[in-house]
CSV table of C-alpha atoms in Angstrom, one decimal:
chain,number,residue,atom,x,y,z
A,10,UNK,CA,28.3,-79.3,1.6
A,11,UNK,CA,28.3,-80.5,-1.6
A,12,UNK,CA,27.6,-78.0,-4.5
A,13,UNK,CA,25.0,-78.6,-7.1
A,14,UNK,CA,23.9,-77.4,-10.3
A,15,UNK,CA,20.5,-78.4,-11.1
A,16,UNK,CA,17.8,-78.3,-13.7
A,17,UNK,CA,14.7,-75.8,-13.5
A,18,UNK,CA,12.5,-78.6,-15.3
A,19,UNK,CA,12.1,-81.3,-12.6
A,20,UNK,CA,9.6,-81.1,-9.7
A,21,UNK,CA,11.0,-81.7,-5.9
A,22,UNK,CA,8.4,-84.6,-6.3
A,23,UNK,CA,9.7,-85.9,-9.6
A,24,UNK,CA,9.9,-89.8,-8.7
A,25,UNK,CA,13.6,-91.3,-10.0
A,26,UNK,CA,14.7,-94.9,-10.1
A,27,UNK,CA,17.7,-96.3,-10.4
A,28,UNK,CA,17.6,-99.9,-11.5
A,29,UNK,CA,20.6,-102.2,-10.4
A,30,UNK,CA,22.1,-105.9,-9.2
A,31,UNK,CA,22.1,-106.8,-5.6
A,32,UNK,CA,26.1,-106.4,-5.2
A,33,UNK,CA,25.4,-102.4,-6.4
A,34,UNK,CA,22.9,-101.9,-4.0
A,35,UNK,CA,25.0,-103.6,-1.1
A,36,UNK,CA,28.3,-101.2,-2.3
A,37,UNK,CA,25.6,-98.3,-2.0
A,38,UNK,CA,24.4,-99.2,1.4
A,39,UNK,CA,27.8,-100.2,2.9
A,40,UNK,CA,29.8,-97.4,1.4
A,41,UNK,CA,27.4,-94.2,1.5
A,42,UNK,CA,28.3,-93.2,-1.3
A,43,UNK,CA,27.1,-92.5,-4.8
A,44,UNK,CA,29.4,-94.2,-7.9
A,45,UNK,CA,30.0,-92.1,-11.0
A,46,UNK,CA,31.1,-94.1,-14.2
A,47,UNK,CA,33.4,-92.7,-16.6
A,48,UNK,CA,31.0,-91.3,-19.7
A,49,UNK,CA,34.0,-93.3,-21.9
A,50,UNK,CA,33.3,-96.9,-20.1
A,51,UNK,CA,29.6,-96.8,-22.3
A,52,UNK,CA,31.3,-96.8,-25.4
A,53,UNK,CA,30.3,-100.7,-26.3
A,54,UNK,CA,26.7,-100.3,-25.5
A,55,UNK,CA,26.7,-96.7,-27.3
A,56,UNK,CA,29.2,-96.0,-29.2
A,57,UNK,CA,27.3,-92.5,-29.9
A,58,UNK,CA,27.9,-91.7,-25.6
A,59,UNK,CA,29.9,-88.0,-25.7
A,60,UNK,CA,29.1,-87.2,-29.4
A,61,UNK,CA,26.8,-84.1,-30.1
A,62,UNK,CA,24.0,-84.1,-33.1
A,63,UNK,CA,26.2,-83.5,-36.4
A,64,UNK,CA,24.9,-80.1,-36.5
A,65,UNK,CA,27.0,-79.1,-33.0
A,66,UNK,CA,29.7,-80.9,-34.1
A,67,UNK,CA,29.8,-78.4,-37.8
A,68,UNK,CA,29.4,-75.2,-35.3
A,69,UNK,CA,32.2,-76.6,-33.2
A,70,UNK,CA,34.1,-77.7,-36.3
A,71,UNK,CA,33.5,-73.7,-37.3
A,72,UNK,CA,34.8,-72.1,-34.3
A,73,UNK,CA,38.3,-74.2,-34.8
A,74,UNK,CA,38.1,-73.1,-38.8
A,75,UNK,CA,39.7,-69.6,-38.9
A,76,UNK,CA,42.8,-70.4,-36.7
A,77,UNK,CA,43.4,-72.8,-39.4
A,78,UNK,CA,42.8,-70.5,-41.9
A,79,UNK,CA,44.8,-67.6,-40.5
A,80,UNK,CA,48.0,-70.1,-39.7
A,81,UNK,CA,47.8,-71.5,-43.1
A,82,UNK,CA,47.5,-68.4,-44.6
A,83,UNK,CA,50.6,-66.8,-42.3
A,84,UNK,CA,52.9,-69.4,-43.7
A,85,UNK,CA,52.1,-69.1,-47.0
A,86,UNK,CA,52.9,-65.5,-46.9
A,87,UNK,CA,56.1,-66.2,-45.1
A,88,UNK,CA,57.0,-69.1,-48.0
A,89,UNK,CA,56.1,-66.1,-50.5
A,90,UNK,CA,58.2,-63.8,-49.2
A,91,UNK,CA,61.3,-66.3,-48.9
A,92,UNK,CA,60.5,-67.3,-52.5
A,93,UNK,CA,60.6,-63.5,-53.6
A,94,UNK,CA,64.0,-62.9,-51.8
A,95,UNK,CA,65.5,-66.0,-52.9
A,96,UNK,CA,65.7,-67.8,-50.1
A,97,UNK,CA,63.3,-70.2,-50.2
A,98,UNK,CA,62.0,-72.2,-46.8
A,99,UNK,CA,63.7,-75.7,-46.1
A,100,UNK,CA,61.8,-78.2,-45.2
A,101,UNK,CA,63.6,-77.9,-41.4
A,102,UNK,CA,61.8,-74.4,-41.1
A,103,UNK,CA,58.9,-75.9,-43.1
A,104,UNK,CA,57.9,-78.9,-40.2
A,105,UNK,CA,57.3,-76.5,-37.6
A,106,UNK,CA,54.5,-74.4,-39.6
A,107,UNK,CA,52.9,-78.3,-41.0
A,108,UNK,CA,53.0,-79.5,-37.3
A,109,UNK,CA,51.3,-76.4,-36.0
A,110,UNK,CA,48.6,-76.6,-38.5
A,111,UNK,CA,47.7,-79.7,-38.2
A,112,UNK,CA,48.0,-79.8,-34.3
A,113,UNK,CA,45.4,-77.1,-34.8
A,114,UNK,CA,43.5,-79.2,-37.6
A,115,UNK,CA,43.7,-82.1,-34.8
A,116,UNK,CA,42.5,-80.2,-31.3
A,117,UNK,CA,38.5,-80.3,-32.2
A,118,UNK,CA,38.9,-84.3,-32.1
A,119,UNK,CA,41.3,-84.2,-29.2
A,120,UNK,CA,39.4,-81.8,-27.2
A,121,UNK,CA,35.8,-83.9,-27.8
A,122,UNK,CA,37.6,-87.1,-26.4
A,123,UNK,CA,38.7,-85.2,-23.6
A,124,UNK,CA,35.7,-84.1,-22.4
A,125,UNK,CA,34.2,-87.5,-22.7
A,126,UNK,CA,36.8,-89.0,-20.8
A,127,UNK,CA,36.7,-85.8,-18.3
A,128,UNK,CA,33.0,-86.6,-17.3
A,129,UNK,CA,31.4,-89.6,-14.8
A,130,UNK,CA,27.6,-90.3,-14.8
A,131,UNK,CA,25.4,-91.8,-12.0
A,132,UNK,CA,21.8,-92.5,-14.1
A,133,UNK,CA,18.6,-91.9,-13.0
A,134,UNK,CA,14.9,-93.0,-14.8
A,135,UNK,CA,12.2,-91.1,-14.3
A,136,UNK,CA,8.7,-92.9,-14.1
A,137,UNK,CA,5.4,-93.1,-12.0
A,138,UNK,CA,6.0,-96.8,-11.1
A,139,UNK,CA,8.1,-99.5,-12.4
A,140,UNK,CA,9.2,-99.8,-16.1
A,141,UNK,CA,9.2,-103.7,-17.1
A,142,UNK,CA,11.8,-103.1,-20.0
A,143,UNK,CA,14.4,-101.0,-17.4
A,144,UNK,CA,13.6,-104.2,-14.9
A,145,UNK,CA,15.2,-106.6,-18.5
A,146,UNK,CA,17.7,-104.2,-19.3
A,147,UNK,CA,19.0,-103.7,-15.8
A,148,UNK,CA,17.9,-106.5,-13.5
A,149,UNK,CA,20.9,-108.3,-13.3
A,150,UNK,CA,19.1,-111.2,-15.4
A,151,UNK,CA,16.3,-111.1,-13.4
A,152,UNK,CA,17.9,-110.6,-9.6
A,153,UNK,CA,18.2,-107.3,-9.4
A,154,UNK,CA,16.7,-104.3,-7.1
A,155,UNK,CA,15.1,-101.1,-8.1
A,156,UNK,CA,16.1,-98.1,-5.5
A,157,UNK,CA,13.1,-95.4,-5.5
A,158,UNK,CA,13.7,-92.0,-4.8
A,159,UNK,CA,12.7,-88.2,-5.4
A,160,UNK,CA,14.6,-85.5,-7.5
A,161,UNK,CA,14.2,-83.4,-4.4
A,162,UNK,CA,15.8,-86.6,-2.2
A,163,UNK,CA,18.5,-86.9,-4.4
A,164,UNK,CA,19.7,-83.3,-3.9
A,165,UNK,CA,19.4,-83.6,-0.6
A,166,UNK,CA,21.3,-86.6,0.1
A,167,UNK,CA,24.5,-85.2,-2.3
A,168,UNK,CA,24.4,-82.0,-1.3
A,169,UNK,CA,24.5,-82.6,3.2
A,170,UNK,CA,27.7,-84.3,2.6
A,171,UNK,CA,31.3,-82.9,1.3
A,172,UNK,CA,33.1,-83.4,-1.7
A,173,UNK,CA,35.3,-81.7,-4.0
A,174,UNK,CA,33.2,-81.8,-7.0
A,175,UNK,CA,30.1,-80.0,-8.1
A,176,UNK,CA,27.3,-82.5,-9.0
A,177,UNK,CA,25.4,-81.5,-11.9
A,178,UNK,CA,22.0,-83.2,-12.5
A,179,UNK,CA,19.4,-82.6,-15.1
A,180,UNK,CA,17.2,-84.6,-17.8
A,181,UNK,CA,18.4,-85.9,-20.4
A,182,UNK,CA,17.4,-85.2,-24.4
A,183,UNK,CA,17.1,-87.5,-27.0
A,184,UNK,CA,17.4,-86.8,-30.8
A,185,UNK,CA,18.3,-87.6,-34.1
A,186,UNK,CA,21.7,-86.9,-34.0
A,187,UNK,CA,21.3,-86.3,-38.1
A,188,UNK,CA,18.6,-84.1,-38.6
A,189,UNK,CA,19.0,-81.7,-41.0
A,190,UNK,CA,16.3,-79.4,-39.1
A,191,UNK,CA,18.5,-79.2,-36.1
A,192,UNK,CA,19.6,-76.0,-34.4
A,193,UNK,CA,23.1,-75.7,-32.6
A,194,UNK,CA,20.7,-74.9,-29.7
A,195,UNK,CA,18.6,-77.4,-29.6
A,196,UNK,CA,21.5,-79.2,-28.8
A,197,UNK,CA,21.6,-77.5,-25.3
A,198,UNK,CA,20.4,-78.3,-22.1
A,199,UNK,CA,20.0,-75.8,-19.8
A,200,UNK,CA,23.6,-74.4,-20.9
A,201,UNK,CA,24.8,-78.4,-21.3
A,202,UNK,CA,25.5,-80.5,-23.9
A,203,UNK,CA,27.6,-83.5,-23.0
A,204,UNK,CA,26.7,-85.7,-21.3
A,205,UNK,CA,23.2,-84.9,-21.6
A,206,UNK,CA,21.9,-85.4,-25.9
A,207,UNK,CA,21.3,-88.9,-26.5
A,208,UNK,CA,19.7,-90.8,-30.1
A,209,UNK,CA,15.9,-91.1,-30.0
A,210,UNK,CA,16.8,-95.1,-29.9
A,211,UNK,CA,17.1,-94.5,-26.1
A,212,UNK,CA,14.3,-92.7,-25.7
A,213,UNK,CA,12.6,-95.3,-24.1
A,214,UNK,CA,15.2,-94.7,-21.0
A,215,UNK,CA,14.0,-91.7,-19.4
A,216,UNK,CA,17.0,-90.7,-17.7
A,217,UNK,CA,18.0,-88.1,-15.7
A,218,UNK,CA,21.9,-87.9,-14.9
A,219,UNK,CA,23.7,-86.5,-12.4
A,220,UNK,CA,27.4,-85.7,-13.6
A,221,UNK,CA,30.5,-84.3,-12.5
A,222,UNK,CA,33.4,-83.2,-14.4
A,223,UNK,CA,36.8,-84.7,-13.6
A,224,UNK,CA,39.8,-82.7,-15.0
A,225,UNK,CA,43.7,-83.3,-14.6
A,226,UNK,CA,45.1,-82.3,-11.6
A,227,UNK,CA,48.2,-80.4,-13.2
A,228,UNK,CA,48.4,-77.9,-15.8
A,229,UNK,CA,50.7,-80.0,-17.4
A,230,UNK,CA,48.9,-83.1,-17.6
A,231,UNK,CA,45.9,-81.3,-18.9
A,232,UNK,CA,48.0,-80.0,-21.7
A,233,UNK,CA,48.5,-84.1,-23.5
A,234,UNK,CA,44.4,-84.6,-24.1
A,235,UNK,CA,45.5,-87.7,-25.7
A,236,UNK,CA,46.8,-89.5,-22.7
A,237,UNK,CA,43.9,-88.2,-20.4
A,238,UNK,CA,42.3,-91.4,-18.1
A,239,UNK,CA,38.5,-92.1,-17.6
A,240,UNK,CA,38.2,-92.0,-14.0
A,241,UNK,CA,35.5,-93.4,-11.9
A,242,UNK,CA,34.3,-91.1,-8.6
A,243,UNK,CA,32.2,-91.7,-5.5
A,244,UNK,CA,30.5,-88.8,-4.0
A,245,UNK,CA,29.3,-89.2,-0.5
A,246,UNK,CA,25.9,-89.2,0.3
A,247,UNK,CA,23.2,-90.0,3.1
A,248,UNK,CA,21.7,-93.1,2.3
A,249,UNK,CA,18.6,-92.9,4.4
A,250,UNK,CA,17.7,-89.4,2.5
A,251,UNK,CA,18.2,-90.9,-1.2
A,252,UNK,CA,16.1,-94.7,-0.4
A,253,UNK,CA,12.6,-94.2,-0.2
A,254,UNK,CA,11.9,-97.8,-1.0
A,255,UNK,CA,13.8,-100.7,-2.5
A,256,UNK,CA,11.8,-102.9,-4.8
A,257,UNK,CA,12.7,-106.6,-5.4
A,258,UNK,CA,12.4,-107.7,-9.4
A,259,UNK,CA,9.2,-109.3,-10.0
A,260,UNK,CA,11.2,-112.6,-11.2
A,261,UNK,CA,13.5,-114.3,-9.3
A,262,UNK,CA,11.2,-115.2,-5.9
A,263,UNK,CA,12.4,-116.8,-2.9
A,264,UNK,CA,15.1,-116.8,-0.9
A,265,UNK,CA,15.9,-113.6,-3.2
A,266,UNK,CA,13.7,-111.3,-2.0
A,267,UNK,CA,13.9,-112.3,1.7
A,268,UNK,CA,17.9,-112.2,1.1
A,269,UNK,CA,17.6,-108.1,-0.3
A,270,UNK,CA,15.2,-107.4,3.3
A,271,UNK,CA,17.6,-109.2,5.5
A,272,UNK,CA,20.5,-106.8,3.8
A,273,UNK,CA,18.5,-103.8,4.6
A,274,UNK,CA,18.3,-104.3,7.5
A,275,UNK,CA,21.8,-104.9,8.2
A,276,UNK,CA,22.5,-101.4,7.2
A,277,UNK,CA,19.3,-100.4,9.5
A,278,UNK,CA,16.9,-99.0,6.8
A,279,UNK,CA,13.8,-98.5,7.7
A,280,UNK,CA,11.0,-101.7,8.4
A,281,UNK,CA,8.7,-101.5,5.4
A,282,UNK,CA,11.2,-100.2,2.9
A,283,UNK,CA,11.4,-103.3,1.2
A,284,UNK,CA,8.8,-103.8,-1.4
A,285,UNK,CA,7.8,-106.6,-4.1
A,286,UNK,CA,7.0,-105.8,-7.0
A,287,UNK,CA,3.4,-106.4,-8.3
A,288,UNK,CA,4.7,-106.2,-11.9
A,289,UNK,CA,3.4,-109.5,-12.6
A,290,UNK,CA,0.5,-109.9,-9.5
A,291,UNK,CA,-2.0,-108.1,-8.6
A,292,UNK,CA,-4.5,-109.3,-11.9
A,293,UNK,CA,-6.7,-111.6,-9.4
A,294,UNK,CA,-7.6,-108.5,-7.6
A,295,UNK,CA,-9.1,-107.3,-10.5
A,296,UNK,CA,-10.8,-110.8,-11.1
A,297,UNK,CA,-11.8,-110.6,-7.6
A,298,UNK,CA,-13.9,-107.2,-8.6
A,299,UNK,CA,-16.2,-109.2,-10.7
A,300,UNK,CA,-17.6,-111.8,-7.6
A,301,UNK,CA,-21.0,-111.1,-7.1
């Protein structure tokens, strides 16, 4: 089994979709497993992806402070005491003490890339029905599918198969990353932070994200943080627990929609799963009402 760490805040019957072109859909079906995208690869859509509110990054900032502090201040006792004895420090015995201090003035940066580039994130909208913006921002320019599920499916379907990682998934938060009023902990999420604070300007995403945390495979290689790699990972899954229905985008029509039920049943999901979406129909039903 797969483990998983998940949040307290969603219902088993929380409804999730994941909005996506046709080609993700077939790689879903045909593979069986789930793709996780580096948290770095977002970077050009949000540049802010990884970061924490300003007032995290100050308490982070604080805890890195003092071993600054205390290095700076050992060397300048040591420089003090050479003076004193008349044998001051040359500057061969000074660059070991200036690279140490600002290697240590350096790690909070190095460390915050490298647990951006250390994280992949399969997302998740939560919503009672469809969302017409998440159909524009991720139809696939109007040919695009819409997998429905459950936060209780979702588990499911991670956690019957094996992998090496633990899946994480929980809802994300949005705020303004430079609010004065802020707390450090309002900055967490049930005990996470990254990759889980987004700006209010995505607000309108409603996403839940499972995540997993890929780390070097050697002690060594963990120790250079700057030549850490985004990865990409696939965690199997059982398709036929995730899919409760596939809906076809409202725009693109025929032979589209009769392309994405002729793929599903290739990979032998159910009859009926296959939906259209009544985005944009469904109004002369309404009409209808009014016949006398």
């Amino acid at each position: 089994m797969t483990l998983l760490s998940i949040s307290s805040e969603l219902g088993e019957d929380t409804l999730l979709w994941r909005y996506m072109s046709l080609d993700k859909l077939v790689d879903l079906l045909a593979t069986q497993e789930l793709h996780f995208t580096p948290l770095a690869s977002f970077a050009k859509s949000d540049p802010f992806e990884g970061y924490l509110p300003a007032v995290a990054m100050d308490a982070d900032a604080s805890i890195f402070r003092p071993h600054v502090e205390d290095a700076e201040s050992a060397w300048k006792l040591v420089e003090v005491h050479r003076k004193n004895i008349g044998h001051e420090l040359t500057n061969e015995e000074r660059a070991p003490a200036e690279k140490q201090i600002a290697d240590l003035k350096a790690a909070p940066r190095l460390y915050h890339v490298a647990i951006a580039k250390s994280i992949a994130v399969n997302c998740w909208h939560i919503n009672k029905g469809e969302s017409e913006a998440m159909w524009r921002l991720y139809g696939d320019s109007g040919k695009g599918v819409a997998v429905e599920t459950t936060f209780g499916a979702l588990k499911e379907s991670i956690a019957v198969r094996d992998s090496a990682f633990r899946v994480h998934i929980y809802p994300v938060r949005y705020l303004d990353f430079f609010d004065a009023k802020l707390k450090p902990r309002d900055c967490v999420v049930e005990g996470h932070r990254a990759p889980l604070l987004k700006r209010i300007s995505y607000e309108h995403e409603r996403e839940v994200r499972a995540f997993i945390v890929h780390v070097p495979e050697t002690a060594r290689a963990g120790l250079k943080l700057e030549e850490w790699k985004p990865v990409p990972v696939r965690i199997p899954l059982d398709v036929n627990r995730l899919v409760k229905a596939v809906h076809v985008s409202p725009y693109p029509g025929e032979p589209f929609a009769g392309s994405v039920t002729r793929i599903c049943e290739k990979f032998s999901l159910p009859d009926g799963i296959v939906r259209l979406s009544r985005l944009l129909s469904g109004h002369e039903e309404l009409l209808d009402r009014l016949s006398l």
